[in-house]
C-alpha positions as protocol buffer text, in pm:
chain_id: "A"
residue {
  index: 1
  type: UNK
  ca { x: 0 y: 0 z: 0 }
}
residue {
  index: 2
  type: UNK
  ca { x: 170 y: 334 z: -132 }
}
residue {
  index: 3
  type: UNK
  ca { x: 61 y: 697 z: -189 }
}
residue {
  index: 4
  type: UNK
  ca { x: 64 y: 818 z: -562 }
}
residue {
  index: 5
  type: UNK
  ca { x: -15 y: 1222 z: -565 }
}
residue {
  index: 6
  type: UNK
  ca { x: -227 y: 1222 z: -326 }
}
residue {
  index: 7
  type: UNK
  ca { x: -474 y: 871 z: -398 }
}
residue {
  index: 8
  type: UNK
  ca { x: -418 y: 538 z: -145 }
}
residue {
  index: 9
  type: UNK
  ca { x: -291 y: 280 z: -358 }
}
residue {
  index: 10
  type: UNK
  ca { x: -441 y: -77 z: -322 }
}
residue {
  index: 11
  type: UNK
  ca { x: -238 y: -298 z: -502 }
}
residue {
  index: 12
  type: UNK
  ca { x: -300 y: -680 z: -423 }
}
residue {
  index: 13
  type: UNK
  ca { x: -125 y: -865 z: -660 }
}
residue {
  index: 14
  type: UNK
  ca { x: 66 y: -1146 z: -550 }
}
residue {
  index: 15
  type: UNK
  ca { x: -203 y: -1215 z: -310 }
}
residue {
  index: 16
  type: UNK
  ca { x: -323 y: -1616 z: -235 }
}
residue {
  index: 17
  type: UNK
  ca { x: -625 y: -1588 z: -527 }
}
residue {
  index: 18
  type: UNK
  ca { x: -840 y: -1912 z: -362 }
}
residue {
  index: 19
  type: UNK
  ca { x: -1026 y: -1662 z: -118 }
}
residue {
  index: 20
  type: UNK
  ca { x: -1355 y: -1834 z: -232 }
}
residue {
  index: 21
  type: UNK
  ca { x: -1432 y: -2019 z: 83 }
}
residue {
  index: 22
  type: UNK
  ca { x: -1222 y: -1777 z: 351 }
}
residue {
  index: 23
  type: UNK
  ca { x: -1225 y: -1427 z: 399 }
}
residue {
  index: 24
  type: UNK
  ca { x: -905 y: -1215 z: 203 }
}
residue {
  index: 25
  type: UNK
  ca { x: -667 y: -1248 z: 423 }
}
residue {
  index: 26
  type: UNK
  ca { x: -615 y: -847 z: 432 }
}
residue {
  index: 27
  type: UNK
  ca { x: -813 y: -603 z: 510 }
}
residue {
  index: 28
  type: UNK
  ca { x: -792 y: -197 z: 565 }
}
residue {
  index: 29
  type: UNK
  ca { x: -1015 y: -21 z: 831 }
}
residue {
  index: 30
  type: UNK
  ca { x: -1101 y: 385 z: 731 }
}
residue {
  index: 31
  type: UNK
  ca { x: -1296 y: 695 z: 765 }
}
residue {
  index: 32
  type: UNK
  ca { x: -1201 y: 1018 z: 613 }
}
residue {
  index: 33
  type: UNK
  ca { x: -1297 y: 1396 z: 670 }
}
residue {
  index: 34
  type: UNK
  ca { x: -1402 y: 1390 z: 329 }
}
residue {
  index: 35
  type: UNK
  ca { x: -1605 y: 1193 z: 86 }
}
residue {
  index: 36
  type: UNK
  ca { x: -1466 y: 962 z: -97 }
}
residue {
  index: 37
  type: UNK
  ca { x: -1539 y: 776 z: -457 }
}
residue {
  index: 38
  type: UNK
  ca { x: -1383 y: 420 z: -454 }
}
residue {
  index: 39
  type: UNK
  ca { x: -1219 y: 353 z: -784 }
}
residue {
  index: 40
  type: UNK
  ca { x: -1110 y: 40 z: -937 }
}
residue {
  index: 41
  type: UNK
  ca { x: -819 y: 31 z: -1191 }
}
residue {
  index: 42
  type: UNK
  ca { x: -859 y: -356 z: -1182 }
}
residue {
  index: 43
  type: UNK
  ca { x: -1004 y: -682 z: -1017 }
}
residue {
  index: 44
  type: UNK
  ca { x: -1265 y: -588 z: -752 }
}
residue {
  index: 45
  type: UNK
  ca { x: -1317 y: -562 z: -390 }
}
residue {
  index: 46
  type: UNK
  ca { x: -1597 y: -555 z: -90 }
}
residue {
  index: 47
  type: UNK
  ca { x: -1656 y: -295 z: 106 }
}
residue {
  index: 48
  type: UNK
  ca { x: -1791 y: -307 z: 472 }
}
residue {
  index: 49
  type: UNK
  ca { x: -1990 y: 4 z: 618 }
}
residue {
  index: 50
  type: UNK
  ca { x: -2208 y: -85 z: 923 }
}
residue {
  index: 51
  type: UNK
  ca { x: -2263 y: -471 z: 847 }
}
residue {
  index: 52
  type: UNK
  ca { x: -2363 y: -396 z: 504 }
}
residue {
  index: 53
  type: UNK
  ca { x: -2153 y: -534 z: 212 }
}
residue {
  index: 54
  type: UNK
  ca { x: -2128 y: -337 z: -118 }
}
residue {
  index: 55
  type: UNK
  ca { x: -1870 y: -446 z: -480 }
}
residue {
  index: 56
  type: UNK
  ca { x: -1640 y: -195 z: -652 }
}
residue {
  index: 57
  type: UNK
  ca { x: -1539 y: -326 z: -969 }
}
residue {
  index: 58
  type: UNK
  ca { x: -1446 y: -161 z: -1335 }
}
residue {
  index: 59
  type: UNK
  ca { x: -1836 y: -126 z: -1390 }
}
residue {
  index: 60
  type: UNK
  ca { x: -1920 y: 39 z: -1068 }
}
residue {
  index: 61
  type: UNK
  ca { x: -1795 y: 284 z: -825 }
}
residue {
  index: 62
  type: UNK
  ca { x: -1906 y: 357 z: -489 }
}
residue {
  index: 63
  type: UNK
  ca { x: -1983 y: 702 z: -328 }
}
residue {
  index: 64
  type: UNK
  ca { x: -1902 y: 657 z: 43 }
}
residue {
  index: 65
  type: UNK
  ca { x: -1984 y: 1040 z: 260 }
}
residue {
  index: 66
  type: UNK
  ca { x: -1740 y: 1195 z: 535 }
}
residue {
  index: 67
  type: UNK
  ca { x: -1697 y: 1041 z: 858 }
}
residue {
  index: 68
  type: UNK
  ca { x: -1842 y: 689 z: 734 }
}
residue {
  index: 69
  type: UNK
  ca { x: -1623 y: 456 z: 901 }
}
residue {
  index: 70
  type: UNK
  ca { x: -1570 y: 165 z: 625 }
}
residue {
  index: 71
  type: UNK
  ca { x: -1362 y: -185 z: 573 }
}
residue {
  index: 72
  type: UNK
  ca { x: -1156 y: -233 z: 243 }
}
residue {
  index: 73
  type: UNK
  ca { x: -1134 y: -555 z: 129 }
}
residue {
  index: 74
  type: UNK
  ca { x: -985 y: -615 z: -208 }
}
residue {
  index: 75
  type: UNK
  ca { x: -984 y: -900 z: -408 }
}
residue {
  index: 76
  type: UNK
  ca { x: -645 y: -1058 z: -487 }
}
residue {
  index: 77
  type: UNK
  ca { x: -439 y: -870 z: -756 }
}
residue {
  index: 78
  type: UNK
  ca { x: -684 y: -562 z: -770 }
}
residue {
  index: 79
  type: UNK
  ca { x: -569 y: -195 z: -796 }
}
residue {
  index: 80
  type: UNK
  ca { x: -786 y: 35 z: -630 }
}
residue {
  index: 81
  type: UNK
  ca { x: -767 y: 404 z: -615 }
}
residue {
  index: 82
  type: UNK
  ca { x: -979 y: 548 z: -377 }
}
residue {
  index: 83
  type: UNK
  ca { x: -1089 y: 907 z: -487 }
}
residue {
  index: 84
  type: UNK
  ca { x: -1119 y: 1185 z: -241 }
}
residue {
  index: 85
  type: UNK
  ca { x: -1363 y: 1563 z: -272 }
}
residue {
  index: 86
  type: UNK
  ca { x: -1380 y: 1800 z: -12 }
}
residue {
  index: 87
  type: UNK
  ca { x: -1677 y: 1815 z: 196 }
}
residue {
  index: 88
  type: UNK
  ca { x: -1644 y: 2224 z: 81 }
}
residue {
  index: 89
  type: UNK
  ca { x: -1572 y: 2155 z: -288 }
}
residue {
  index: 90
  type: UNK
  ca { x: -1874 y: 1896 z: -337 }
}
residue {
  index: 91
  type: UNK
  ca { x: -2138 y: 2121 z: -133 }
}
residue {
  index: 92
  type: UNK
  ca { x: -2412 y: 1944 z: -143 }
}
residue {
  index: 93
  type: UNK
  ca { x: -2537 y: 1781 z: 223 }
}
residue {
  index: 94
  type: UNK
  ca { x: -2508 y: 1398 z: 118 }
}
residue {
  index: 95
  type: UNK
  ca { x: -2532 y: 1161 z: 395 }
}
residue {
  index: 96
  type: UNK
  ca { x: -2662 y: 793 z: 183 }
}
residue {
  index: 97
  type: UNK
  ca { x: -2375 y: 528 z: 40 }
}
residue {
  index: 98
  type: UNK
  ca { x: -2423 y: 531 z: -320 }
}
residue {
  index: 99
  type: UNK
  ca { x: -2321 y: 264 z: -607 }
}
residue {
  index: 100
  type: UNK
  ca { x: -2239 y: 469 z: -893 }
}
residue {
  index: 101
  type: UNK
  ca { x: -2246 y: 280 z: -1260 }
}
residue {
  index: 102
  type: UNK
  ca { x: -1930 y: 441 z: -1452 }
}
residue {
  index: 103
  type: UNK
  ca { x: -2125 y: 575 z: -1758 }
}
residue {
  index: 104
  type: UNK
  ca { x: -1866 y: 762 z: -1995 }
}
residue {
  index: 105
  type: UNK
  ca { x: -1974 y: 1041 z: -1812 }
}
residue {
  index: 106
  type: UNK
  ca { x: -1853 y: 898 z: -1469 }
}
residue {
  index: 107
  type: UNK
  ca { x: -1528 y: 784 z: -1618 }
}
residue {
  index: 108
  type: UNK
  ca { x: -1480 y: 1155 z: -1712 }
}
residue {
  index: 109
  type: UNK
  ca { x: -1508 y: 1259 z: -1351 }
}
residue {
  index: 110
  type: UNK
  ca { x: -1270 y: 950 z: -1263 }
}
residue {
  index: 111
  type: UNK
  ca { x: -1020 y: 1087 z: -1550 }
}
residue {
  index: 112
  type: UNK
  ca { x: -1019 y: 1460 z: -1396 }
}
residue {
  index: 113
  type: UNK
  ca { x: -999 y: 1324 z: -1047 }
}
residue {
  index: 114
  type: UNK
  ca { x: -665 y: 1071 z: -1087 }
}
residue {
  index: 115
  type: UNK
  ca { x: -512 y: 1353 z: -1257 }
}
residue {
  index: 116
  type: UNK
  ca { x: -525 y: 1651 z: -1073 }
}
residue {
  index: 117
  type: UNK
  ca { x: -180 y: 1758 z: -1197 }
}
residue {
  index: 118
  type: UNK
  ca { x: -316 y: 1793 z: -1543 }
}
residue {
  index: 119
  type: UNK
  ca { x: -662 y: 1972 z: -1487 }
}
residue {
  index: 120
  type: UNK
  ca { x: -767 y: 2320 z: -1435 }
}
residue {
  index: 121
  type: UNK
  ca { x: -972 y: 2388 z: -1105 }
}
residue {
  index: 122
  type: UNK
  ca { x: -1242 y: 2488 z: -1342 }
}
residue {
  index: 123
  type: UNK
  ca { x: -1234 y: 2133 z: -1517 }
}
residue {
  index: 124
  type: UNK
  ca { x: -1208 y: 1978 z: -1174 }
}
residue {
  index: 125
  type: UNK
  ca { x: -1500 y: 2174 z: -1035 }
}
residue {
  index: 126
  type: UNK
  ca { x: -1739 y: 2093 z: -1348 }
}
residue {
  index: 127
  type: UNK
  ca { x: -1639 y: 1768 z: -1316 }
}
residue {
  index: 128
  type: UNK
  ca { x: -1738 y: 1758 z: -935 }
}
residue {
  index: 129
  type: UNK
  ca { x: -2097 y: 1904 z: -1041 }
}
residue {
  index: 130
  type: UNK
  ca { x: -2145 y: 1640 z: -1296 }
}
residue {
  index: 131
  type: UNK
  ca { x: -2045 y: 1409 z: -989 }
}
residue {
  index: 132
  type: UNK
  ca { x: -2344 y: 1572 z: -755 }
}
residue {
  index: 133
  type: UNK
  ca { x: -2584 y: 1557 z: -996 }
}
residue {
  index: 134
  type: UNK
  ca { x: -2537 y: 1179 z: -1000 }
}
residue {
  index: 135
  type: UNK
  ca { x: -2498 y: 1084 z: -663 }
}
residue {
  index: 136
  type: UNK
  ca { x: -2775 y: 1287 z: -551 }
}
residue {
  index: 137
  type: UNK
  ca { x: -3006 y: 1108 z: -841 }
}
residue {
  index: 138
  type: UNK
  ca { x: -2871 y: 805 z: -777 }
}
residue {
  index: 139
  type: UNK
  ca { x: -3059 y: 526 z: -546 }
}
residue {
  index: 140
  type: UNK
  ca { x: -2928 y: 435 z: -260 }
}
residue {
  index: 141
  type: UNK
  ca { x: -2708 y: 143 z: -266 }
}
residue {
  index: 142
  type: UNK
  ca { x: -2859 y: -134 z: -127 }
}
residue {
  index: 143
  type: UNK
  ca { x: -2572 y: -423 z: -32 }
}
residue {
  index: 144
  type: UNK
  ca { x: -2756 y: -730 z: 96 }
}
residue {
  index: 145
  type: UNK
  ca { x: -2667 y: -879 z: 431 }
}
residue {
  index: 146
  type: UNK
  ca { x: -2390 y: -1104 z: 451 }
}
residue {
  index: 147
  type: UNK
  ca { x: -2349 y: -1453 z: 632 }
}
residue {
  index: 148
  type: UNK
  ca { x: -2152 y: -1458 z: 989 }
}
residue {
  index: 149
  type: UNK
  ca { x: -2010 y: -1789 z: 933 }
}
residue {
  index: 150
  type: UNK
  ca { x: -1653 y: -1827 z: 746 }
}
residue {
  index: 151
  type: UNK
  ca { x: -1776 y: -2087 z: 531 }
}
residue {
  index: 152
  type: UNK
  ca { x: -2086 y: -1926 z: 434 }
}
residue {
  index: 153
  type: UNK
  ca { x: -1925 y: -1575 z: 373 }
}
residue {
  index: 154
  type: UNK
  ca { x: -1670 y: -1707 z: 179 }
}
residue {
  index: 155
  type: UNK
  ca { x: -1980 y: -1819 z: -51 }
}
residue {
  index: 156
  type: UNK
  ca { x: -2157 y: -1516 z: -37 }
}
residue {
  index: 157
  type: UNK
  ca { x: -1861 y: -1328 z: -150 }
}
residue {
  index: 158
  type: UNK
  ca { x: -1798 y: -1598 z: -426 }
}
residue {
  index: 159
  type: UNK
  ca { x: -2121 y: -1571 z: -566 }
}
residue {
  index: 160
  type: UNK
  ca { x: -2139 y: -1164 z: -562 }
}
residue {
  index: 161
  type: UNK
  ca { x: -1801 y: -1173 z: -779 }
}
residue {
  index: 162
  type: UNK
  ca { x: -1936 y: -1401 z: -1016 }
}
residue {
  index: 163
  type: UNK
  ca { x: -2321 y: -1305 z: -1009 }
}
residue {
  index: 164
  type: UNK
  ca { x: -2294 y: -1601 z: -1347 }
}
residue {
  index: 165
  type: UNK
  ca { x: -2221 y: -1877 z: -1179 }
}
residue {
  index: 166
  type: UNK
  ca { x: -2393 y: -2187 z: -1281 }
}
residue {
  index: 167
  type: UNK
  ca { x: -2313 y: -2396 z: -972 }
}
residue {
  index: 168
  type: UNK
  ca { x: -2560 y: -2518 z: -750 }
}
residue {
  index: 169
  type: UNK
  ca { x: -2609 y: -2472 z: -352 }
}
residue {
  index: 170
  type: UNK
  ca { x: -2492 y: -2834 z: -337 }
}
residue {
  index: 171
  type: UNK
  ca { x: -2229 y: -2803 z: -523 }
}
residue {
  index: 172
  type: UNK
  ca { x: -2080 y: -2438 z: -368 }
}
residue {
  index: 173
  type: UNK
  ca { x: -2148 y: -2607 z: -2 }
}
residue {
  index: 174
  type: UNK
  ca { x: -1865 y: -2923 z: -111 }
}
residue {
  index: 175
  type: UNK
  ca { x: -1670 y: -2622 z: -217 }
}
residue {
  index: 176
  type: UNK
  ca { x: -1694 y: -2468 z: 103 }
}
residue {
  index: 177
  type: UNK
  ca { x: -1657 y: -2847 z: 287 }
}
residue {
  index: 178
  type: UNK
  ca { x: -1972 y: -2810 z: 461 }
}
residue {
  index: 179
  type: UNK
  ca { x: -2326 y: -2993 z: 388 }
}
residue {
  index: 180
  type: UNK
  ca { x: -2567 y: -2836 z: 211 }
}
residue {
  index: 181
  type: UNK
  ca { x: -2838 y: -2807 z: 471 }
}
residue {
  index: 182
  type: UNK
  ca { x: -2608 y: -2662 z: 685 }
}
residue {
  index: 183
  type: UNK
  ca { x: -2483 y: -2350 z: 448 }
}
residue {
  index: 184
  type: UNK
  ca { x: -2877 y: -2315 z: 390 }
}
residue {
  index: 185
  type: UNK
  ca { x: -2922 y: -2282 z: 763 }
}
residue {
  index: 186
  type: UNK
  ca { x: -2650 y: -1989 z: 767 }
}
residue {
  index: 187
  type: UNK
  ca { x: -2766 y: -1772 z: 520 }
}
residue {
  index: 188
  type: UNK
  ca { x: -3139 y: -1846 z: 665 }
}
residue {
  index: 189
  type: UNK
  ca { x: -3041 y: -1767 z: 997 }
}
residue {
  index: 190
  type: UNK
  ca { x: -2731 y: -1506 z: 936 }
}
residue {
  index: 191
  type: UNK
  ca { x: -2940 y: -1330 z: 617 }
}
residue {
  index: 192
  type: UNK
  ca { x: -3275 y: -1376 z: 643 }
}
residue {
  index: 193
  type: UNK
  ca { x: -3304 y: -1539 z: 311 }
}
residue {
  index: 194
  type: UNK
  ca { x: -3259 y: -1830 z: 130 }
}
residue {
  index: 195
  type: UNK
  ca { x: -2934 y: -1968 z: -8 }
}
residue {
  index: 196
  type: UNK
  ca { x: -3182 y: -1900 z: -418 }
}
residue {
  index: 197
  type: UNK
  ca { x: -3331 y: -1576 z: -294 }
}
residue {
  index: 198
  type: UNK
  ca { x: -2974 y: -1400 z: -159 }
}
residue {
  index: 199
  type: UNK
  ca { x: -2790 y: -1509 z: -519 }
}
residue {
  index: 200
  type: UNK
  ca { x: -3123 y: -1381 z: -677 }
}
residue {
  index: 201
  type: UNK
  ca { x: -3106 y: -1006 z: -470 }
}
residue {
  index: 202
  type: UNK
  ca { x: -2669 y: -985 z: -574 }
}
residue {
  index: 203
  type: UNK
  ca { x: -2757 y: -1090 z: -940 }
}
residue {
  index: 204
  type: UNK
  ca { x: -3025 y: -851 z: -970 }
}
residue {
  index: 205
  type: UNK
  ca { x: -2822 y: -591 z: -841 }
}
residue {
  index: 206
  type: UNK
  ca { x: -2554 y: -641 z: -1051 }
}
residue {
  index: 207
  type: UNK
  ca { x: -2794 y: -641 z: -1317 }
}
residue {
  index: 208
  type: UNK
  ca { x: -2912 y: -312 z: -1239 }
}
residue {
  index: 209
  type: UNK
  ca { x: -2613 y: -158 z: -1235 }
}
residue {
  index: 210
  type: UNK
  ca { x: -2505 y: -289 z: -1584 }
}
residue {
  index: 211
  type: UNK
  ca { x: -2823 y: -177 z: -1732 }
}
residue {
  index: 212
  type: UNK
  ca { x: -2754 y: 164 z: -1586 }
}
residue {
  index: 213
  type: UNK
  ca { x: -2396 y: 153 z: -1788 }
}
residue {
  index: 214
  type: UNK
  ca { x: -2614 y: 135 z: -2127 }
}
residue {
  index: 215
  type: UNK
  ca { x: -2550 y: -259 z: -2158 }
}
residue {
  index: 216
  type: UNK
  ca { x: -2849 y: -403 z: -2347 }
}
residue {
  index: 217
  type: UNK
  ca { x: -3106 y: -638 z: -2157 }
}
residue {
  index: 218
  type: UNK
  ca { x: -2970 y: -948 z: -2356 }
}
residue {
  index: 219
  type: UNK
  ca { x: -2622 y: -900 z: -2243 }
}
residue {
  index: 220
  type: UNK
  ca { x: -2706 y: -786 z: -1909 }
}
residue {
  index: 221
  type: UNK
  ca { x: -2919 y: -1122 z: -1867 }
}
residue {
  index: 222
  type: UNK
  ca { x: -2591 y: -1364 z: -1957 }
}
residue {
  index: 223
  type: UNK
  ca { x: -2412 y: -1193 z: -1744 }
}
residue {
  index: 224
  type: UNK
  ca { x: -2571 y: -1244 z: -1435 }
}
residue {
  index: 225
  type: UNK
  ca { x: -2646 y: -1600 z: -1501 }
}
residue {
  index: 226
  type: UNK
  ca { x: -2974 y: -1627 z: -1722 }
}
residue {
  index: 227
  type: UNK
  ca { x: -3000 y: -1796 z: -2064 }
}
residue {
  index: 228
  type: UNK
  ca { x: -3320 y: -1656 z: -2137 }
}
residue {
  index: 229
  type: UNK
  ca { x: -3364 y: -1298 z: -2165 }
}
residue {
  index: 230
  type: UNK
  ca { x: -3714 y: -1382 z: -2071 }
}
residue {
  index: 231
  type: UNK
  ca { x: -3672 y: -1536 z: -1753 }
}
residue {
  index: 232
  type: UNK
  ca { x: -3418 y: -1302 z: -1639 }
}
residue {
  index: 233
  type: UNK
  ca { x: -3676 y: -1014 z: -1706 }
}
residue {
  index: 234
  type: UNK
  ca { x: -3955 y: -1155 z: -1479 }
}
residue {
  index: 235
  type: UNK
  ca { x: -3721 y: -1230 z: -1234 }
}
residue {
  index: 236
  type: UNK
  ca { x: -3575 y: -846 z: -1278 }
}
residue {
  index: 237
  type: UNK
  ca { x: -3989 y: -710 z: -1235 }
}
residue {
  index: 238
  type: UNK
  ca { x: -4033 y: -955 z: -939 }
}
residue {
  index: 239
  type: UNK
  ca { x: -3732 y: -784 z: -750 }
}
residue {
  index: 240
  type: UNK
  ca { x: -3772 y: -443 z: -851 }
}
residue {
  index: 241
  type: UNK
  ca { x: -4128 y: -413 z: -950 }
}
residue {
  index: 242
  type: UNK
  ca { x: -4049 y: -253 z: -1336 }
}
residue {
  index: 243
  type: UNK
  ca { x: -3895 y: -432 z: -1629 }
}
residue {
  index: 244
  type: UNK
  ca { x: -3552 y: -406 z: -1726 }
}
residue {
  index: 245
  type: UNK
  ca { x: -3610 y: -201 z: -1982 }
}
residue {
  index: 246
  type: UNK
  ca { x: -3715 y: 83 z: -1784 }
}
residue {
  index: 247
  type: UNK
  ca { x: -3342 y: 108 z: -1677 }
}
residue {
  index: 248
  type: UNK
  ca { x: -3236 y: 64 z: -2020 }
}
residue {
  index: 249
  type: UNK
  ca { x: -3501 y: 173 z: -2292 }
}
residue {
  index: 250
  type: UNK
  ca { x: -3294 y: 130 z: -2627 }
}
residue {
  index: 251
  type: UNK
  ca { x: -3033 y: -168 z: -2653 }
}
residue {
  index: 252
  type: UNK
  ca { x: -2718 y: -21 z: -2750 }
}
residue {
  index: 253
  type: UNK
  ca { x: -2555 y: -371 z: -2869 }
}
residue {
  index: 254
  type: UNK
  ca { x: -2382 y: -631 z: -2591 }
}
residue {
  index: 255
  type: UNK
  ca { x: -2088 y: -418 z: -2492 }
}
């Protein structure tokens, strides 16, 4: 962990990648004086704030207000550069954690922000307002509840990194060397929901935030582990009451 003008440096490469069934075996403990946009270069990581869990990856960012105490934990060989705006500069009260989709206009703000050497404080202070706009429209994020046990959180984080996977409760429970009754009974107990509905509420979410990129509901629907667009779109209106569509009104190909 370094310091590059003025950004924290995550780097974890090198680190032991079978993290599936264990917690990383790092973490970083923070709160700052002022807000703060987590970044990811590359990989991915969770982020703690008060028992909730929330992903950073190169699709979404994550708007985390001043004084919020939070947990960094990165994924093995991930580069994270956490962002930082004055509580003065940004203005606006904002008190809510936000998951931001990096549209191309959020990647501009993340392009103005990593260089501050090479903008103007007018560019940097546009870019800020663009930033506002966005995190005061945005939902709030909504991380789902994570299992207490070891065994069971290293599943929950497995299948929130790969929202696609195919494998089955059975078959992530031998993964995790435990029976499958009993990692059903921790994320009953420790989530309040199923072992189906708790993959169903991370997919979903992912889902929403790669619709709010501009991905088209096709792609969107493969990528969180649905074959058929159909199915994926019921399931999408059952969790959020609105098609996906409404997110995403014209396809723009499967980028």
């Amino acid at each position: 962990m370094g310091w590059t003008s003025g950004l924290r440096v995550l780097d974890t490469a090198g680190t032991d990648p079978a993290f599936f069934a264990e917690p990383p075996r790092e973490s970083w403990g923070y709160a700052h004086e002022g807000h703060e946009l987590t970044w990811v270069i590359s990989g991915g990581a969770t982020l703690v704030l008060d028992g909730a869990h929330f992903r950073v990856d190169p699709e979404r960012a994550l708007w985390i207000p001043a004084g919020l105490a939070h947990e960094v934990r990165p994924d093995p060989g991930s580069l994270l550069l956490p962002l930082y705006i004055t509580v003065a500069e940004f203005g606006a009260r904002e008190t809510r954690v936000r998951s931001i989709a990096r549209t191309p206009e959020i990647e501009e703000v993340g392009r103005v922000l990593l260089q501050p050497g090479l903008t103007t404080a007018t560019e940097r202070a546009a870019k800020i307002a663009l930033l506002r706009r966005c995190v005061c429209a945005e939902a709030p994020a909504s991380g789902p509840r994570y299992p207490a046990d070891p065994r069971a959180l290293g599943v929950a984080r497995s299948l929130a990194a790969f929202p696609a996977s195919p494998l089955s409760m059975e078959q992530w429970a031998r993964r995790a060397a435990i029976s499958a009754r009993t990692l059903q009974r921790h994320f009953v107990e420790e989530t309040g929901c199923t072992f189906g509905q708790w993959r169903t509420h991370v997919r979903m979410a992912a889902a929403s935030d790669l619709l709010r990129a501009g991905h088209s509901v096709a792609y969107v629907a493969v990528q969180v582990g649905y074959t058929n667009p159909p199915a994926f779109s019921t399931a999408f209106g059952r969790e959020f009451g609105m098609p996906p569509s409404a997110l995403h009104p014209e396809p723009v190909g499967t980028r």
